[in-house]
Amino acid sequence: MTSVPRLVFSAPSSGHGTNALSVGLLAALADRGLDVAGFKVGPDHVDAAYLGLAAGRPGRTLDPRLTGGDRLGPLFAYGAQGAALALVQGTMGLYDSVAGRPEAESTAAVATALRSPVVLVIDVAAMGQSVAALVHGFRSYDEQLWLGGVILTQVASGRHEAMLREALDDVGMPVYGALRRHELPPVLPARRHGVVPVLGRDAEASRAVRRLGEAVAGTVDLERLLGLARSAPPLSVPAWSPVSDAPVVDAPVVALAGGPGGSFSHPETAELLRAAGAQVVTVDPLRDEALPPGTRALVVGGALPESYARDLSANRRLCIAVAELARTGRPVIAEGTGLLWLARELDGLPMCGVLDAIGASRDGLVVGYREATALSDSAVARTGATVVGYKQHGAVLTPRAGQRAAWGWEGGTPEGFVWRGVHASQLGLHWAAYPEIATRLVTAAALPSPVEGVAAPA
């Protein structure tokens, strides 16, 4: 049984200010001394990172597709332990789903699974009394959903606010805040920077979070929102646990790519590695010139942004160290941009040279979930194992796969590289769904070096 005050913030569609409000609310409550926790619906590492920065504890994703719906409650309970408020920021519109499965994967489905009240964030810049019809429709669409109130953004004036409040009062919908057009400034760093400002603890990111907290504290009724959150009933689910059945005892050093503010992987990745017996040490691929002393394995998570290719290339000393680690057969798991980093070059920039492949950026993004089958044995999976992962990338590799491909899926050609201890692919996994990955990796890291005195590939 888990009793955590909680709210889900959502909107009719993207662009209503849900992210800024979510970050601001957590920052405002944390500034008051409350222990808060932030979650993001879907695979978005960036929003989760800023929620974590505002809360002062790791921001986490809740993705029914990546982890399975049965793990939502346990992962939420684990990440929200001890919190006076847990805030879940939705994705897209309340009833939307990237994969077309709204009954199981939308923000509404997550809110229902967590038995959480929903606060609808609405941009009312071009809206008057019709806001009542909009809210009434969202409330009536799903009788299982608990729509607890609204917060209005882009309000034009005091008269506009009074009109909106009167209309919403007529349909019995509480208003927890009304923000003028200038009161929710676009201060967060540009999304092309990804999670890097958070992981690097950049002053700009901290200032932006603080400004959003001040904006929310001055315009939103925090006490009433906390009252709504506290009305959520207990969840009858056990908290997820990263505990391993048989941890390795000699604690091999596993380098996890990231920075002082966290890693490019889901927070559960580090927790699973430690539970499996690893000594987890962070390495910053943009700044550190060497791997941590005694490194026996390397993990590069999928949140590393492609926009930092020039910085990755310029760090030649670390590239050489990573190539040497891979040459000796040590486990190296790379997702997303990590695959590009291991290639010979990307857009003409030299990379680590571990894989005989060349990357090139192109217009547009490849985005979506994949149900994949492992095509080769590796530290990630045995041949034939099936997983669900997520892809989001602009650059592509030639060739798309090595002699031993990592993954295959229906309607697609094989993708990724398995070479010695390397498993590299643009498909990102949530390790909480496959905790055996951590065990396999740490077990392999604890073994003697399998390859000595063999040159790295050209």
Short mmCIF file of C-alpha atoms in Angstrom, two decimals:
data_model
loop_
_atom_site.label_atom_id
_atom_site.label_comp_id
_atom_site.label_asym_id
_atom_site.label_seq_id
_atom_site.Cartn_x
_atom_site.Cartn_y
_atom_site.Cartn_z
CA MET A 1 0.00 0.00 0.00
CA THR A 2 1.40 3.39 -1.06
CA SER A 3 -0.02 6.68 0.20
CA VAL A 4 1.50 9.54 -1.77
CA PRO A 5 -0.25 12.87 -2.46
CA ARG A 6 -0.22 13.18 -6.23
CA LEU A 7 -1.41 15.15 -9.23
CA VAL A 8 -1.29 14.67 -12.98
CA PHE A 9 -0.86 17.82 -15.09
CA SER A 10 -2.15 17.53 -18.64
CA ALA A 11 -3.62 19.70 -21.41
CA PRO A 12 -5.96 19.55 -24.42
CA SER A 13 -2.86 19.33 -26.64
CA SER A 14 0.83 20.22 -26.68
CA GLY A 15 1.80 23.86 -26.28
CA HIS A 16 -0.43 24.94 -23.39
CA GLY A 17 2.41 25.44 -20.89
CA THR A 18 2.21 22.15 -19.02
CA ASN A 19 5.97 21.66 -18.82
CA ALA A 20 6.70 25.16 -17.49
CA LEU A 21 3.88 24.89 -14.94
CA SER A 22 4.98 21.44 -13.79
CA VAL A 23 8.58 22.55 -13.30
CA GLY A 24 7.42 25.75 -11.63
CA LEU A 25 5.09 23.99 -9.20
CA LEU A 26 7.78 21.56 -8.07
CA ALA A 27 10.28 24.41 -7.68
CA ALA A 28 7.79 26.51 -5.71
CA LEU A 29 6.95 23.68 -3.32
CA ALA A 30 10.59 22.64 -2.93
CA ASP A 31 11.41 26.25 -2.05
CA ARG A 32 8.86 25.96 0.76
CA GLY A 33 10.77 22.99 2.13
CA LEU A 34 8.47 20.23 0.85
CA ASP A 35 9.93 16.97 -0.43
CA VAL A 36 8.56 16.62 -3.96
CA ALA A 37 9.02 14.21 -6.87
CA GLY A 38 8.52 14.67 -10.61
CA PHE A 39 7.55 12.20 -13.35
CA LYS A 40 7.02 12.52 -17.10
CA VAL A 41 4.59 10.37 -19.09
CA GLY A 42 6.31 8.84 -22.12
CA PRO A 43 9.96 8.49 -23.15
CA ASP A 44 10.97 12.18 -22.83
CA HIS A 45 14.29 12.38 -20.94
CA VAL A 46 14.44 16.19 -21.25
CA ASP A 47 11.22 17.09 -19.45
CA ALA A 48 11.99 14.46 -16.81
CA ALA A 49 15.42 16.01 -16.23
CA TYR A 50 14.00 19.48 -15.56
CA LEU A 51 11.33 18.05 -13.27
CA GLY A 52 14.16 16.38 -11.36
CA LEU A 53 16.17 19.61 -11.20
CA ALA A 54 13.16 21.43 -9.77
CA ALA A 55 12.37 18.66 -7.28
CA GLY A 56 15.92 18.02 -6.09
CA ARG A 57 15.63 14.27 -6.75
CA PRO A 58 15.84 12.28 -10.01
CA GLY A 59 13.06 12.99 -12.47
CA ARG A 60 11.65 9.75 -13.87
CA THR A 61 9.60 8.65 -16.85
CA LEU A 62 6.42 6.61 -16.70
CA ASP A 63 6.01 4.92 -20.06
CA PRO A 64 3.45 2.10 -20.32
CA ARG A 65 4.85 1.03 -23.68
CA LEU A 66 8.49 0.78 -22.58
CA THR A 67 7.98 -0.77 -19.15
CA GLY A 68 4.58 -2.43 -19.40
CA GLY A 69 1.45 -1.11 -17.73
CA ASP A 70 1.85 -3.43 -14.73
CA ARG A 71 5.06 -1.63 -13.71
CA LEU A 72 3.59 1.90 -13.73
CA GLY A 73 2.30 1.83 -10.17
CA PRO A 74 5.39 0.14 -8.68
CA LEU A 75 7.80 2.49 -10.48
CA PHE A 76 5.76 5.49 -9.39
CA ALA A 77 5.64 4.26 -5.79
CA TYR A 78 9.42 3.70 -5.82
CA GLY A 79 10.26 7.11 -7.26
CA ALA A 80 7.79 8.96 -5.03
CA GLN A 81 8.85 7.43 -1.70
CA GLY A 82 8.79 10.00 1.09
CA ALA A 83 7.36 12.77 -1.09
CA ALA A 84 4.81 15.26 0.20
CA LEU A 85 3.70 15.65 -3.43
CA ALA A 86 4.37 13.63 -6.57
CA LEU A 87 3.64 15.45 -9.82
CA VAL A 88 3.17 13.57 -13.08
CA GLN A 89 3.50 15.71 -16.21
CA GLY A 90 1.52 14.36 -19.13
CA THR A 91 2.41 14.16 -22.80
CA MET A 92 0.58 15.68 -25.78
CA GLY A 93 -3.17 15.93 -25.15
CA LEU A 94 -4.84 14.21 -22.22
CA TYR A 95 -6.32 11.39 -24.31
CA ASP A 96 -3.56 11.16 -26.95
CA SER A 97 -1.10 8.33 -27.59
CA VAL A 98 1.91 8.32 -29.94
CA ALA A 99 1.33 4.67 -30.76
CA GLY A 100 -2.44 4.96 -31.14
CA ARG A 101 -3.24 3.07 -27.94
CA PRO A 102 -4.92 5.76 -25.79
CA GLU A 103 -6.79 3.24 -23.67
CA ALA A 104 -3.47 2.00 -22.25
CA GLU A 105 -0.76 4.56 -23.03
CA SER A 106 -2.27 8.06 -22.88
CA THR A 107 -1.86 10.46 -19.98
CA ALA A 108 -5.47 9.73 -19.08
CA ALA A 109 -4.70 6.00 -18.87
CA VAL A 110 -1.70 6.68 -16.62
CA ALA A 111 -3.77 8.97 -14.37
CA THR A 112 -6.46 6.31 -14.06
CA ALA A 113 -3.91 3.61 -13.27
CA LEU A 114 -2.43 5.82 -10.54
CA ARG A 115 -5.87 6.83 -9.24
CA SER A 116 -4.71 10.41 -9.46
CA PRO A 117 -6.65 13.65 -9.90
CA VAL A 118 -5.88 15.51 -13.13
CA VAL A 119 -5.36 19.25 -13.46
CA LEU A 120 -5.96 20.45 -17.01
CA VAL A 121 -3.68 23.28 -18.16
CA ILE A 122 -5.43 25.41 -20.80
CA ASP A 123 -4.07 28.18 -23.01
CA VAL A 124 -7.03 30.59 -23.14
CA ALA A 125 -5.42 33.30 -25.28
CA ALA A 126 -8.12 32.95 -27.95
CA MET A 127 -10.93 31.62 -25.77
CA GLY A 128 -13.80 32.96 -23.71
CA GLN A 129 -16.85 31.18 -22.33
CA SER A 130 -16.11 28.24 -24.64
CA VAL A 131 -13.56 27.11 -22.07
CA ALA A 132 -16.48 25.67 -20.10
CA ALA A 133 -17.61 23.54 -23.06
CA LEU A 134 -14.02 22.35 -23.59
CA VAL A 135 -13.62 21.33 -19.96
CA HIS A 136 -17.05 19.74 -19.81
CA GLY A 137 -16.18 17.64 -22.86
CA PHE A 138 -12.87 16.47 -21.40
CA ARG A 139 -14.56 15.58 -18.11
CA SER A 140 -17.42 13.70 -19.78
CA TYR A 141 -15.31 11.80 -22.30
CA ASP A 142 -14.08 9.24 -19.76
CA GLU A 143 -16.12 8.60 -16.64
CA GLN A 144 -13.18 6.84 -14.97
CA LEU A 145 -11.00 9.95 -15.20
CA TRP A 146 -10.85 12.27 -12.19
CA LEU A 147 -10.63 15.81 -13.57
CA GLY A 148 -10.01 17.83 -10.42
CA GLY A 149 -9.61 21.35 -11.81
CA VAL A 150 -7.85 23.63 -14.27
CA ILE A 151 -5.05 26.16 -14.48
CA LEU A 152 -5.41 28.86 -17.11
CA THR A 153 -2.47 30.27 -19.07
CA GLN A 154 -2.13 33.22 -21.47
CA VAL A 155 -4.94 35.15 -19.74
CA ALA A 156 -5.27 38.61 -21.34
CA SER A 157 -6.62 40.73 -18.49
CA GLY A 158 -8.53 40.83 -15.24
CA ARG A 159 -11.79 41.09 -17.16
CA HIS A 160 -10.84 38.07 -19.27
CA GLU A 161 -10.02 36.09 -16.15
CA ALA A 162 -13.35 36.98 -14.51
CA MET A 163 -15.23 35.83 -17.63
CA LEU A 164 -13.37 32.51 -17.67
CA ARG A 165 -13.85 31.86 -13.97
CA GLU A 166 -17.57 32.57 -14.22
CA ALA A 167 -17.98 30.17 -17.13
CA LEU A 168 -16.05 27.42 -15.35
CA ASP A 169 -17.98 27.99 -12.14
CA ASP A 170 -21.19 27.30 -14.09
CA VAL A 171 -19.93 23.76 -14.86
CA GLY A 172 -18.52 23.23 -11.35
CA MET A 173 -14.84 23.21 -12.34
CA PRO A 174 -12.33 24.62 -9.80
CA VAL A 175 -9.70 27.06 -11.07
CA TYR A 176 -6.36 26.73 -9.28
CA GLY A 177 -4.56 29.53 -11.06
CA ALA A 178 -4.73 32.05 -13.89
CA LEU A 179 -1.48 33.25 -15.42
CA ARG A 180 -1.15 36.36 -17.58
CA ARG A 181 0.68 36.20 -20.88
CA HIS A 182 3.93 37.46 -19.35
CA GLU A 183 3.80 35.34 -16.20
CA LEU A 184 5.05 32.05 -17.62
CA PRO A 185 8.23 33.08 -19.44
CA PRO A 186 9.95 30.73 -21.95
CA VAL A 187 13.14 30.58 -19.89
CA LEU A 188 14.17 26.92 -20.05
CA PRO A 189 17.22 26.26 -22.26
CA ALA A 190 16.47 25.33 -25.89
CA ARG A 191 15.53 21.68 -26.39
CA ARG A 192 18.44 21.13 -28.77
CA HIS A 193 20.63 21.12 -25.65
CA GLY A 194 18.66 18.15 -24.31
CA VAL A 195 19.50 17.13 -20.76
CA VAL A 196 23.03 18.57 -20.87
CA PRO A 197 22.25 21.81 -18.96
CA VAL A 198 20.74 19.74 -16.13
CA LEU A 199 23.49 17.14 -16.02
CA GLY A 200 26.16 19.84 -16.15
CA ARG A 201 24.38 21.86 -13.44
CA ASP A 202 24.50 24.93 -15.66
CA ALA A 203 23.60 28.21 -13.98
CA GLU A 204 21.17 29.06 -16.79
CA ALA A 205 19.08 25.95 -16.12
CA SER A 206 18.98 26.62 -12.37
CA ARG A 207 17.97 30.25 -12.90
CA ALA A 208 15.22 29.21 -15.30
CA VAL A 209 13.77 26.71 -12.84
CA ARG A 210 13.91 29.29 -10.06
CA ARG A 211 12.07 31.88 -12.21
CA LEU A 212 9.33 29.40 -13.05
CA GLY A 213 8.97 28.58 -9.36
CA GLU A 214 8.55 32.24 -8.52
CA ALA A 215 5.97 32.67 -11.29
CA VAL A 216 3.89 29.73 -10.09
CA ALA A 217 4.16 30.70 -6.42
CA GLY A 218 2.73 34.11 -7.25
CA THR A 219 -0.18 32.96 -9.42
CA VAL A 220 -1.25 29.45 -8.42
CA ASP A 221 -3.15 28.46 -5.26
CA LEU A 222 -0.58 26.04 -3.87
CA GLU A 223 -2.53 25.12 -0.75
CA ARG A 224 -5.66 24.16 -2.67
CA LEU A 225 -3.59 22.11 -5.12
CA LEU A 226 -1.94 20.29 -2.22
CA GLY A 227 -5.40 19.62 -0.81
CA LEU A 228 -6.46 18.07 -4.11
CA ALA A 229 -3.30 15.96 -4.22
CA ARG A 230 -3.86 14.73 -0.68
CA SER A 231 -7.36 13.54 -1.59
CA ALA A 232 -5.89 10.84 -3.86
CA PRO A 233 -6.56 7.40 -2.33
CA PRO A 234 -3.78 4.94 -1.41
CA LEU A 235 -2.34 2.80 -4.18
CA SER A 236 -2.47 -0.91 -3.44
CA VAL A 237 0.80 -1.68 -5.23
CA PRO A 238 4.24 -2.59 -3.86
CA ALA A 239 7.10 -0.27 -4.75
CA TRP A 240 9.45 -1.46 -7.48
CA SER A 241 12.88 -2.52 -6.29
CA PRO A 242 16.21 -2.71 -8.15
CA VAL A 243 17.49 -5.43 -5.81
CA SER A 244 19.34 -8.25 -7.59
CA ASP A 245 18.94 -11.90 -6.65
CA ALA A 246 22.65 -12.62 -7.01
CA PRO A 247 24.84 -9.50 -7.03
CA VAL A 248 28.46 -9.78 -8.16
CA VAL A 249 30.71 -9.51 -5.11
CA ASP A 250 33.90 -7.91 -6.48
CA ALA A 251 32.20 -4.59 -7.47
CA PRO A 252 33.62 -3.91 -10.95
CA VAL A 253 33.71 -0.25 -11.95
CA VAL A 254 31.02 0.56 -14.52
CA ALA A 255 31.33 4.00 -16.12
CA LEU A 256 27.95 5.60 -16.80
CA ALA A 257 27.95 8.50 -19.26
CA GLY A 258 26.53 11.67 -17.76
CA GLY A 259 27.53 14.56 -15.53
CA PRO A 260 27.34 15.78 -11.93
CA GLY A 261 23.55 16.13 -12.25
CA GLY A 262 22.87 12.56 -13.41
CA SER A 263 23.31 10.34 -16.44
CA PHE A 264 22.08 10.04 -20.01
CA SER A 265 20.21 6.90 -18.91
CA HIS A 266 17.02 6.46 -16.92
CA PRO A 267 17.77 6.79 -13.17
CA GLU A 268 16.81 3.16 -12.70
CA THR A 269 19.81 2.12 -14.81
CA ALA A 270 22.35 3.24 -12.20
CA GLU A 271 20.21 1.79 -9.42
CA LEU A 272 20.03 -1.59 -11.13
CA LEU A 273 23.76 -1.63 -11.80
CA ARG A 274 24.56 -0.89 -8.15
CA ALA A 275 22.10 -3.56 -7.01
CA ALA A 276 23.83 -6.04 -9.35
CA GLY A 277 27.13 -5.35 -7.58
CA ALA A 278 28.74 -2.63 -9.70
CA GLN A 279 30.59 0.42 -8.51
CA VAL A 280 28.93 3.04 -10.74
CA VAL A 281 31.07 6.07 -11.62
CA THR A 282 29.96 8.88 -13.91
CA VAL A 283 32.04 9.89 -16.92
CA ASP A 284 31.23 13.09 -18.84
CA PRO A 285 31.84 12.41 -22.55
CA LEU A 286 31.86 16.15 -23.25
CA ARG A 287 34.45 17.15 -20.64
CA ASP A 288 36.32 14.21 -19.07
CA GLU A 289 39.47 13.19 -20.92
CA ALA A 290 39.77 9.73 -19.37
CA LEU A 291 37.58 6.92 -18.17
CA PRO A 292 37.34 6.49 -14.39
CA PRO A 293 40.25 4.47 -12.95
CA GLY A 294 39.64 0.72 -13.14
CA THR A 295 36.72 0.98 -15.58
CA ARG A 296 35.56 -2.50 -16.62
CA ALA A 297 32.44 -1.50 -18.60
CA LEU A 298 30.79 1.57 -20.13
CA VAL A 299 27.12 2.50 -20.57
CA VAL A 300 26.04 5.43 -22.77
CA GLY A 301 22.32 6.11 -22.41
CA GLY A 302 19.93 7.34 -25.06
CA ALA A 303 19.57 10.93 -23.78
CA LEU A 304 22.95 12.08 -25.12
CA PRO A 305 22.00 14.78 -27.70
CA GLU A 306 23.15 14.57 -31.31
CA SER A 307 23.68 18.34 -31.25
CA TYR A 308 26.88 17.83 -29.22
CA ALA A 309 28.65 15.82 -31.93
CA ARG A 310 31.40 18.45 -32.30
CA ASP A 311 32.15 18.35 -28.55
CA LEU A 312 32.23 14.55 -28.57
CA SER A 313 34.64 14.56 -31.50
CA ALA A 314 36.90 17.20 -29.95
CA ASN A 315 37.44 15.07 -26.84
CA ARG A 316 40.04 12.89 -28.58
CA ARG A 317 41.65 11.51 -25.44
CA LEU A 318 38.39 10.04 -24.21
CA CYS A 319 37.62 8.68 -27.69
CA ILE A 320 40.93 6.81 -27.63
CA ALA A 321 40.23 5.46 -24.13
CA VAL A 322 36.77 4.23 -25.18
CA ALA A 323 38.23 2.56 -28.27
CA GLU A 324 40.82 0.79 -26.13
CA LEU A 325 38.15 -0.39 -23.68
CA ALA A 326 36.15 -1.85 -26.55
CA ARG A 327 39.24 -3.38 -28.20
CA THR A 328 39.97 -5.44 -25.11
CA GLY A 329 36.47 -6.92 -25.19
CA ARG A 330 35.08 -5.06 -22.21
CA PRO A 331 31.28 -4.56 -22.20
CA VAL A 332 30.21 -1.30 -23.85
CA ILE A 333 26.50 -0.59 -24.20
CA ALA A 334 25.62 2.46 -26.29
CA GLU A 335 22.13 3.73 -27.15
CA GLY A 336 21.02 6.57 -29.43
CA THR A 337 23.83 9.05 -30.03
CA GLY A 338 26.14 6.65 -28.20
CA LEU A 339 26.08 4.50 -31.35
CA LEU A 340 27.16 7.49 -33.46
CA TRP A 341 29.94 8.27 -30.96
CA LEU A 342 31.39 4.79 -31.44
CA ALA A 343 31.44 5.12 -35.25
CA ARG A 344 34.44 6.19 -37.37
CA GLU A 345 32.97 9.61 -38.04
CA LEU A 346 29.80 11.69 -37.95
CA ASP A 347 29.26 14.45 -40.51
CA GLY A 348 32.97 14.38 -41.27
CA LEU A 349 33.97 14.65 -37.60
CA PRO A 350 36.16 11.84 -36.24
CA MET A 351 34.55 9.80 -33.45
CA CYS A 352 35.82 6.83 -31.42
CA GLY A 353 36.41 4.52 -34.38
CA VAL A 354 35.16 1.42 -32.58
CA LEU A 355 32.67 0.56 -35.33
CA ASP A 356 33.38 0.49 -39.04
CA ALA A 357 30.53 2.83 -39.92
CA ILE A 358 29.98 6.47 -40.88
CA GLY A 359 27.18 8.67 -39.56
CA ALA A 360 25.44 11.48 -41.41
CA SER A 361 22.74 13.92 -40.28
CA ARG A 362 19.64 14.34 -42.37
CA ASP A 363 16.50 16.43 -42.33
CA GLY A 364 13.71 15.18 -40.11
CA LEU A 365 13.62 12.80 -37.19
CA VAL A 366 13.06 9.06 -36.91
CA VAL A 367 10.73 8.75 -33.94
CA GLY A 368 8.73 5.86 -32.54
CA TYR A 369 8.52 2.65 -30.58
CA ARG A 370 9.84 -0.66 -31.90
CA GLU A 371 9.12 -4.23 -30.83
CA ALA A 372 12.54 -5.71 -31.45
CA THR A 373 14.15 -9.14 -31.42
CA ALA A 374 17.81 -9.64 -30.49
CA LEU A 375 19.74 -11.00 -33.47
CA SER A 376 23.01 -11.69 -31.59
CA ASP A 377 24.11 -12.70 -28.12
CA SER A 378 25.45 -9.72 -26.16
CA ALA A 379 25.61 -8.15 -22.73
CA VAL A 380 22.12 -6.80 -23.40
CA ALA A 381 20.24 -9.93 -24.45
CA ARG A 382 20.44 -13.46 -25.79
CA THR A 383 19.57 -14.15 -29.42
CA GLY A 384 15.82 -14.33 -29.82
CA ALA A 385 14.94 -12.20 -26.79
CA THR A 386 12.23 -9.63 -27.47
CA VAL A 387 12.06 -6.05 -26.15
CA VAL A 388 10.19 -2.81 -26.67
CA GLY A 389 12.39 0.22 -27.26
CA TYR A 390 12.17 3.80 -28.46
CA LYS A 391 13.99 5.60 -31.28
CA GLN A 392 14.47 9.34 -31.74
CA HIS A 393 17.30 10.41 -34.00
CA GLY A 394 18.17 12.54 -37.00
CA ALA A 395 21.52 11.05 -37.97
CA VAL A 396 21.84 7.63 -39.57
CA LEU A 397 24.74 5.19 -39.98
CA THR A 398 26.12 3.51 -43.08
CA PRO A 399 26.04 0.54 -42.86
CA ARG A 400 22.93 0.38 -40.71
CA ALA A 401 24.16 -2.83 -39.02
CA GLY A 402 27.37 -4.76 -38.53
CA GLN A 403 28.13 -8.38 -39.43
CA ARG A 404 26.41 -9.23 -36.15
CA ALA A 405 23.35 -7.01 -35.94
CA ALA A 406 21.85 -5.97 -32.63
CA TRP A 407 18.11 -5.88 -33.40
CA GLY A 408 15.54 -6.74 -35.99
CA TRP A 409 11.83 -5.89 -36.18
CA GLU A 410 8.91 -6.47 -38.48
CA GLY A 411 9.00 -4.27 -41.56
CA GLY A 412 12.54 -3.04 -40.92
CA THR A 413 16.07 -4.07 -41.81
CA PRO A 414 18.47 -5.25 -39.07
CA GLU A 415 20.01 -2.46 -37.03
CA GLY A 416 22.90 -1.91 -34.65
CA PHE A 417 26.24 -3.53 -33.96
CA VAL A 418 27.42 -6.34 -31.72
CA TRP A 419 31.22 -6.61 -31.77
CA ARG A 420 33.23 -8.29 -29.01
CA GLY A 421 31.71 -6.79 -25.84
CA VAL A 422 30.03 -3.88 -27.67
CA HIS A 423 26.28 -3.58 -28.11
CA ALA A 424 25.40 -0.35 -29.92
CA SER A 425 22.06 0.71 -31.37
CA GLN A 426 19.86 3.76 -31.77
CA LEU A 427 17.11 1.86 -29.98
CA GLY A 428 16.78 2.91 -26.34
CA LEU A 429 15.45 0.60 -23.62
CA HIS A 430 14.09 1.22 -20.13
CA TRP A 431 16.13 -1.16 -18.00
CA ALA A 432 13.44 -1.43 -15.33
CA ALA A 433 11.55 -3.59 -17.82
CA TYR A 434 14.63 -5.78 -18.37
CA PRO A 435 16.60 -5.82 -15.10
CA GLU A 436 18.57 -8.81 -16.36
CA ILE A 437 20.58 -6.41 -18.55
CA ALA A 438 22.29 -4.98 -15.46
CA THR A 439 23.06 -8.45 -14.15
CA ARG A 440 24.46 -9.58 -17.50
CA LEU A 441 26.59 -6.48 -17.83
CA VAL A 442 28.04 -6.56 -14.31
CA THR A 443 28.75 -10.29 -14.58
CA ALA A 444 30.62 -9.72 -17.85
CA ALA A 445 32.49 -6.76 -16.37
CA ALA A 446 33.73 -8.89 -13.49
CA LEU A 447 35.34 -11.45 -15.83
CA PRO A 448 39.00 -11.28 -16.90
CA SER A 449 39.63 -9.27 -20.07
CA PRO A 450 38.69 -11.62 -22.94
CA VAL A 451 40.89 -10.00 -25.62
CA GLU A 452 44.48 -8.80 -25.35
CA GLY A 453 46.94 -7.55 -27.94
CA VAL A 454 44.50 -7.31 -30.84
CA ALA A 455 44.27 -4.13 -32.91
CA ALA A 456 41.06 -2.14 -33.00
CA PRO A 457 39.06 -2.10 -36.25
CA ALA A 458 39.92 0.48 -38.88
#
